[in-house]
Every structure is written in C-alpha cells, then in structure tokens.
Coordinates of C-alpha atoms in Angstrom, one line a residue:
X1 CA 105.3 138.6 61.2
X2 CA 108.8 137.7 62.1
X3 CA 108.2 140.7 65.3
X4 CA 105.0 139.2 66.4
X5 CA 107.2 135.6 66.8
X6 CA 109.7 137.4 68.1
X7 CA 107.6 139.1 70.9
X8 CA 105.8 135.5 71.7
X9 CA 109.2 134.3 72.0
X10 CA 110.2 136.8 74.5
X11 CA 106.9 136.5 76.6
X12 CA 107.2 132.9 76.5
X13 CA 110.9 132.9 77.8
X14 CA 109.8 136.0 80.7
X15 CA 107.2 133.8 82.1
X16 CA 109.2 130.5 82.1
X17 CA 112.2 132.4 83.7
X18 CA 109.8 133.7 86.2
X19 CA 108.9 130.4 87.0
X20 CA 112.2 129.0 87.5
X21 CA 113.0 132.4 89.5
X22 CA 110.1 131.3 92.0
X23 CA 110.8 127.7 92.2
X24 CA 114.4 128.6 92.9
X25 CA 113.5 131.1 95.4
X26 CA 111.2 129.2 97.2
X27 CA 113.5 126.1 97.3
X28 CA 117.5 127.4 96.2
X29 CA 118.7 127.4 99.9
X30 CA 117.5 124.2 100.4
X31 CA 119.7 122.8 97.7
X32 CA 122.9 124.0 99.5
X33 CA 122.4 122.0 102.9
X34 CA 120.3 119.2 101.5
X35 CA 122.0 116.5 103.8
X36 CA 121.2 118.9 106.9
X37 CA 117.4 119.7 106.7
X38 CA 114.3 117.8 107.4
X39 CA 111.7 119.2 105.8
X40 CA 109.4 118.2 108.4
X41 CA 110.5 118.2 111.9
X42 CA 107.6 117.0 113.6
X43 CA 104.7 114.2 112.9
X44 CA 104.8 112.6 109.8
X45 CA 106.9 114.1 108.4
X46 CA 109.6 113.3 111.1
X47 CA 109.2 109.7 110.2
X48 CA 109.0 109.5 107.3
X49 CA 111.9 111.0 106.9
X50 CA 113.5 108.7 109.4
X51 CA 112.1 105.5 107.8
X52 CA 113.7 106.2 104.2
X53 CA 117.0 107.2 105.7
X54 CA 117.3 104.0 108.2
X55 CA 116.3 101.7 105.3
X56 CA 118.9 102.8 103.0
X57 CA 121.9 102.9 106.0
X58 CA 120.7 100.3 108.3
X59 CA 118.2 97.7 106.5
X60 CA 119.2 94.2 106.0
X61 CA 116.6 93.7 103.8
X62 CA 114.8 95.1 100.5
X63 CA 111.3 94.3 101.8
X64 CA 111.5 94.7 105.4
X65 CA 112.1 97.4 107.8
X66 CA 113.4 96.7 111.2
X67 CA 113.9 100.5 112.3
X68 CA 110.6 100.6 114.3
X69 CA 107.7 98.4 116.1
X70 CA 110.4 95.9 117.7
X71 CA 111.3 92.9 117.6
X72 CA 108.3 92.5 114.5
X73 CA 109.1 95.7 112.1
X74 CA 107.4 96.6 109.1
X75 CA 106.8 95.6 105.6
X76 CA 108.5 98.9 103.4
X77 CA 105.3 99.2 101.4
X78 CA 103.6 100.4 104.4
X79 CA 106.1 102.8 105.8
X80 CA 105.7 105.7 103.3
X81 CA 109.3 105.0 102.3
X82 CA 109.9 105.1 98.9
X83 CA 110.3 101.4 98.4
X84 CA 111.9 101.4 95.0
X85 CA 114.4 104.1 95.4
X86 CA 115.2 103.1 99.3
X87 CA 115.6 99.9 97.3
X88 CA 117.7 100.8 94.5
X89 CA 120.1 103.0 96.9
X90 CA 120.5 99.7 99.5
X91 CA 121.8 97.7 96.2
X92 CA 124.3 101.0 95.4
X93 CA 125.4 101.5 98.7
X94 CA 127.3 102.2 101.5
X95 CA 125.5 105.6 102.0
X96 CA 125.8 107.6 104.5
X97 CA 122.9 109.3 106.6
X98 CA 124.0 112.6 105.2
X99 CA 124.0 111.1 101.7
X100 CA 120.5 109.4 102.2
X101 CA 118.7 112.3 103.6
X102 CA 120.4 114.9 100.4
X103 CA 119.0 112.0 97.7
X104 CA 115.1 112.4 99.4
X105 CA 115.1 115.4 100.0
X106 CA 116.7 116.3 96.7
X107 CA 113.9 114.3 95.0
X108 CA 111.3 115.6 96.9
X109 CA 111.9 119.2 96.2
X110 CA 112.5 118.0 92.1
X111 CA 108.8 117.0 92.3
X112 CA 107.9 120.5 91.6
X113 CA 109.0 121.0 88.4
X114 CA 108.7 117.6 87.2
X115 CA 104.6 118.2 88.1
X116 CA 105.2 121.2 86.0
X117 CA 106.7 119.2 83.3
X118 CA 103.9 116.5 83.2
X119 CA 101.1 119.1 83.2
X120 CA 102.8 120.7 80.3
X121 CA 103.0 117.5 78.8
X122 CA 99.1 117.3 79.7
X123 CA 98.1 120.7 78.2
X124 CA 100.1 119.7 74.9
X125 CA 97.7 116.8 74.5
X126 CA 94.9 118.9 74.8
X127 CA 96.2 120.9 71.6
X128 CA 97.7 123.6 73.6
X129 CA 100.7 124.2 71.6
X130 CA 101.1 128.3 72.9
X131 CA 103.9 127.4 75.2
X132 CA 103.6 131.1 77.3
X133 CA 99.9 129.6 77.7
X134 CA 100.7 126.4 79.0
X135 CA 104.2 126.0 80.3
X136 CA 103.2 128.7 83.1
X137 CA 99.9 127.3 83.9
X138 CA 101.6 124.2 84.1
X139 CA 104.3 125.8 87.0
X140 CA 101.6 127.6 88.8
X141 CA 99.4 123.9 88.7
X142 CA 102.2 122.4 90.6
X143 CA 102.5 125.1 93.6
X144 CA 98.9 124.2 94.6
X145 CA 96.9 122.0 96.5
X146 CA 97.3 119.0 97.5
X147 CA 100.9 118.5 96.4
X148 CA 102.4 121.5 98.4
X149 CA 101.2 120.1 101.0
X150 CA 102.8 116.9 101.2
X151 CA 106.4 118.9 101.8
X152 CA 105.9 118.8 105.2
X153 CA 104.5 115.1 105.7
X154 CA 103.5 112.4 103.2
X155 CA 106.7 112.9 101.0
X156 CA 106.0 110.2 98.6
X157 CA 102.9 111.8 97.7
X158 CA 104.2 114.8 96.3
X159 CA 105.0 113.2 93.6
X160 CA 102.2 114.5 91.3
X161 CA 104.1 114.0 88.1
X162 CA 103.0 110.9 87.9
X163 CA 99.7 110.8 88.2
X164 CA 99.4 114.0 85.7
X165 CA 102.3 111.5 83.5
X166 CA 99.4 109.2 83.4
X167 CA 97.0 111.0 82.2
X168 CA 99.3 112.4 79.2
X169 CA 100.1 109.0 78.4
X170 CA 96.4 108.0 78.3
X171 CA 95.5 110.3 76.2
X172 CA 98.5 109.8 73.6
X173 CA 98.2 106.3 73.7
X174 CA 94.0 106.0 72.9
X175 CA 94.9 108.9 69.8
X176 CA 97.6 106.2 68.4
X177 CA 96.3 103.6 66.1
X178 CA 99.6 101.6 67.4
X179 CA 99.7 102.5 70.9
X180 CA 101.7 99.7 72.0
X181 CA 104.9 102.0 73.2
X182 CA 102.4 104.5 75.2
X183 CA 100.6 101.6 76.9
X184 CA 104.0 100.0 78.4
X185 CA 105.0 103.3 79.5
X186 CA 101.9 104.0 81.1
X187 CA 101.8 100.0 83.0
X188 CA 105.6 101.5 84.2
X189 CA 104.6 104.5 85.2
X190 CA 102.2 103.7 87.3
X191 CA 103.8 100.7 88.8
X192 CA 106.3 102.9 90.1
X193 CA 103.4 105.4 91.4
X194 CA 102.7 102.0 93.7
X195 CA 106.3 101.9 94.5
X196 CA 106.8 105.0 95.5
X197 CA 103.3 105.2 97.7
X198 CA 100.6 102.8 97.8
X199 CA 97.7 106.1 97.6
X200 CA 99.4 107.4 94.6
X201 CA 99.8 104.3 92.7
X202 CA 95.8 103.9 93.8
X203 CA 94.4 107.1 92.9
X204 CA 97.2 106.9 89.1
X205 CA 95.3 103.6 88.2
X206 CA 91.9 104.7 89.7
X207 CA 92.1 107.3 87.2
X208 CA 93.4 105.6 83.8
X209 CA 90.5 102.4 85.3
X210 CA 87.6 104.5 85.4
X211 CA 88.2 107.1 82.2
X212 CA 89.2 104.5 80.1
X213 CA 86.4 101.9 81.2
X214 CA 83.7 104.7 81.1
X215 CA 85.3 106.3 77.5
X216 CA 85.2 102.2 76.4
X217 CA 81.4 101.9 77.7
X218 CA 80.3 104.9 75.9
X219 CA 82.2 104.5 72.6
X220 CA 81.0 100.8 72.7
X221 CA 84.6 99.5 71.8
X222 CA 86.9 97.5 73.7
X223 CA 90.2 99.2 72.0
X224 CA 89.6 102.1 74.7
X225 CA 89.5 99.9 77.4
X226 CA 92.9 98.6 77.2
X227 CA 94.7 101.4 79.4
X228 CA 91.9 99.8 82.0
X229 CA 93.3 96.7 81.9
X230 CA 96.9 97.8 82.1
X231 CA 95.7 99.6 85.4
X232 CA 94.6 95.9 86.4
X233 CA 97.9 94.5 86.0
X234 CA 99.8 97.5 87.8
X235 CA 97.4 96.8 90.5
X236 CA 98.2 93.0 90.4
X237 CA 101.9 93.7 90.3
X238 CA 101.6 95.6 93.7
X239 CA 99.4 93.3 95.7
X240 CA 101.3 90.3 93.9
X241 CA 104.1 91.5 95.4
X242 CA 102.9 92.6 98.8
X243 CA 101.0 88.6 99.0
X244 CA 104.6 87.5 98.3
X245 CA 106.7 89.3 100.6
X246 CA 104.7 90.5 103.5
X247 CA 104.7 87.3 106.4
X248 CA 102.9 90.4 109.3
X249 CA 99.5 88.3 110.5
X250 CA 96.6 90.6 111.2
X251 CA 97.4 93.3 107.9
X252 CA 94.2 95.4 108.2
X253 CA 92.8 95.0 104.3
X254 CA 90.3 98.0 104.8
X255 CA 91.9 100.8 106.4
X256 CA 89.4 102.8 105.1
X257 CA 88.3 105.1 108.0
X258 CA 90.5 103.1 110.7
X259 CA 90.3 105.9 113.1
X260 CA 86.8 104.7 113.7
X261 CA 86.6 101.0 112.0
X262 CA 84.8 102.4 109.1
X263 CA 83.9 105.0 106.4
X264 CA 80.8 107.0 105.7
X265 CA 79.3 108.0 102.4
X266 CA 79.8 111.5 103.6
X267 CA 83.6 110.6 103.9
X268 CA 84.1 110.6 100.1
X269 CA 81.9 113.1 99.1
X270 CA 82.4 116.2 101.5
X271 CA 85.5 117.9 100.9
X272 CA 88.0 118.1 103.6
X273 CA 90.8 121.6 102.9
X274 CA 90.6 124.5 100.4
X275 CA 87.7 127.4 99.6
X276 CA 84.9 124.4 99.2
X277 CA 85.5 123.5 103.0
X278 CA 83.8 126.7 103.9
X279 CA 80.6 125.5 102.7
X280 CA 80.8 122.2 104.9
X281 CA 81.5 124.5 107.5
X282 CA 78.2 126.3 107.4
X283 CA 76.3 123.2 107.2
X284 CA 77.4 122.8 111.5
X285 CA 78.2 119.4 112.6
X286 CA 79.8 117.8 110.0
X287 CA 82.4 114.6 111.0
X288 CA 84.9 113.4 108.7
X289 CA 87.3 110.5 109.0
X290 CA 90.4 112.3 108.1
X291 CA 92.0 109.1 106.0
X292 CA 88.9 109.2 103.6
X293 CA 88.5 112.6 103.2
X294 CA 89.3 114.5 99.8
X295 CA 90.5 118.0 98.3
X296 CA 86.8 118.2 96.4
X297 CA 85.7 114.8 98.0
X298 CA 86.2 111.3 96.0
X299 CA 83.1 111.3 95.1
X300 CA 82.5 114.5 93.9
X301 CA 85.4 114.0 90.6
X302 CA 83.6 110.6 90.3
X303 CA 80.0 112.4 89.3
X304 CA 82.0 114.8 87.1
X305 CA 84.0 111.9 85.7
X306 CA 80.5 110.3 84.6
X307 CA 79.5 113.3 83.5
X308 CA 81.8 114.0 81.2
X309 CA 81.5 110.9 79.9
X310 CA 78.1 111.2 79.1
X311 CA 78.3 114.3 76.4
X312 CA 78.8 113.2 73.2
X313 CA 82.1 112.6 71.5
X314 CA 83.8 113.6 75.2
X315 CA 87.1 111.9 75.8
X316 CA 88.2 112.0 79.5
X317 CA 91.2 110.7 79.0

C-alpha cells in the first residue's frame, strides 16, 4: 500500500513539475526584461498596453483618462485598462514607465497559472480529489482557447481565473448550509472581474445569473437563487459606478454589433475560431459581426446550460 501512494505521489509531482517546466519555458525569458517588452506590438494590443502604462505615470485622475481622443479623453472603464490596479498603483506611486509596464505585464503572464489554480479549484468541487488527474488538466485548461489568445491583445481578458473562481465559489457556496462567507467572496470576485474588464465581469456574472436562476427554477427553492442575486448587485456596483463617474454625452449603451449598428441571431450562435469554425465554413457565406461572435457561439452554451438543467438532480453550478 504505502508503494502504490508512493508511486501516485511521484506521478503527481512528474506531471506538476512538467507543468511548471512548460509554463516557465514558454514565459521564463519574459520574466527577465519585463519592463522592456510589449507583448503585443501592434493593434490592440499596442494600446492597451499604452493606456494602462499612461494612466498609472501620467493620469490626473482615477476615473479618467486623458492619454488619447483630445481635448475630451476617456472614461478608464472603457479603455481596457485595468481600472482597479491602474487605480491602486496611481494612489502608490510615483512609478515609472519601466515599472508600470513590468507590474502588467508581470500580471498578465501570472494569469496562466492562477487559471490553472482556479480550475483545480473547480475540479476539486466536482469530487476530483486525484490531484495527478486534476492539477494537470487544470494547467493544460489554461494554455487553450480563448485565454491564450488575449496575450497578444485584450490583456484584461486573460484573466480566466476569475471567471473559473466563480464557478468554484458557486458551487461551494449552494453545498454550504451557511454559505454566507462563499457568497461575499463570490460578490468580490466578480466585482473585480468588472474592474479589471467590463466583458469578463459580464460573462463571470452572466454565468453565476443564469446557473443559479435556472438551478433555483428547477429545484423550486429560492435558497439557490441567491448567488443570482449577488450577480445583480456586482452588476449594479459597476454601472452605479460608471452612471456616477462618466460625464462623455453620446455613450453608445448597445455596442452590440457596432461595426454595423446591430447584431444578428446568427451572431451569438455561430461560432467564430477553433475546429467548430470549419463547419460554418462549409455552410459558404456566412457574416459575423466580430464583437458578438463566440468560441462555440453564446448561444450555443446557453442551450447546453438549459439542458443541463433540465436532467434531474443536475447542478450546473
């Protein structure tokens, strides 16, 4: 017995070393010239790289940014800036650009393993307790799409952990018969999901809203639907703060599809990158409006939300 543990043991640590091995491969030089590199040189990711580090050296204020679109500027929450840390480093500072551009990029690149951490997190929930099953399913989950992706662009939305964070935390809290801790943690989390981009804080409460209200209508209880409600007030937090601070006339509310004034139905339920895009391919002729596109298509995850809902005894969150 004690050489079977002994041999999980060793698997378990081989497969989390090889993890770490990869993660640090990928991303160790990086870590030497952090204040050096943009990860991005070009498009989005150009500015947004730009609009962090000119808030935290040059803004004169913790809500607006005056680094482009002259003489009006922006409000923070729209720049894809980090508004909490750019925040939080402007009431720390004097930084330098060299210090501002290590602390982002720094955090970006840490998103990996905390996804990693927040699946594992995840998995343990789901009674995984094998850790050479889930801890490397857990670093392979947070190498794939979409995350990766945002390294080059969309920075903010790396950030993965969290919305994985909220899942865990839904699913501790609604197996607690005093969930009271879980459910402030989860109201934090995701406000800072909205802090740190306004699309991850949307799709983190999106998520804990609809399992939670579904898991509520099927059990017939209102105890489920609490973690719904908390999404409600992270939501009200955000656009509380945004009716507060922003004073820009003519905000768009409904960006949905801007490239062409609108959405279609097609938009949220055609998938846009990865193997299922081939399919849409051989359809011929197929538009999307890139802004309300999805990996698998928004509405796809919303039928197989509903239908897990609908077998018996399912929990989704």
């Amino acid at each position: 017995m004690k050489v079977h543990r002994f041999v999980e043991w060793a698997v378990d640590f081989s497969l989390v070393a090889a993890g770490l091995v990869g993660w640090l491969w990928c991303f160790g030089p990086l870590f030497q010239r952090l204040g050096s590199v943009i990860l991005s040189p070009e498009g989005d990711g150009l500015k947004n790289t730009f609009t962090f580090v000119w808030q935290v050296v040059h803004g004169d204020s913790y809500t607006e940014f005056s680094g482009m679109n002259a003489p009006f500027g922006e409000h923070i929450c729209y720049t894809d800036g980090h508004p909490w840390l750019a925040a939080l480093m402007q009431a720390t500072g004097p930084w330098s650009t060299e210090q501002a551009l290590s602390v982002l990029n720094g955090f970006t690149l840490l998103s990996v393993p905390l996804s990693a951490l927040a699946f594992f997190m995840l998995f343990r929930t789901f009674g995984e307790r094998r850790l050479a099953r889930a801890l490397p399913a857990a670093i392979a989950l947070s190498f794939m799409q979409p995350a990766v992706m945002r390294l080059g662009g969309h920075y903010a939305l790396n950030h993965v952990w969290m919305f994985v964070g909220c899942w865990a935390l839904l699913r501790v809290a609604r197996s607690r018969t005093r969930p009271h801790g879980m459910l402030i943690a989860l109201f934090l989390l995701q406000s800072l999901a909205w802090f740190t981009h306004a699309y991850l804080g949307a799709m983190s409460s999106g998520f804990v809203l609809l399992a939670s209200g579904f898991e509520a209508a099927q059990r017939r209880t209102w105890r489920f639907a609490v973690p719904a409600w908390i999404s409600l007030c992270s939501v009200a937090l955000f656009r509380g703060f945004i009716a507060v601070t922003d004073r820009h006339e003519g905000r768009i509310e409904h960006p949905t599809g801007f490239w062409r004034g609108h959405g279609e139905l097609q938009d949220w339920v055609v998938p846009v990158v990865g193997p299922m895009r081939s399919l849409v391919d051989g359809l011929g002729g197929v538009s999307l409006t890139w802004e309300a596109s999805a990996y698998l298509g928004v509405g796809t995850m919303a039928v197989l939300v509903g239908l897990a809902v609908r077998r018996r005894g399912a929990g989704v969150g």
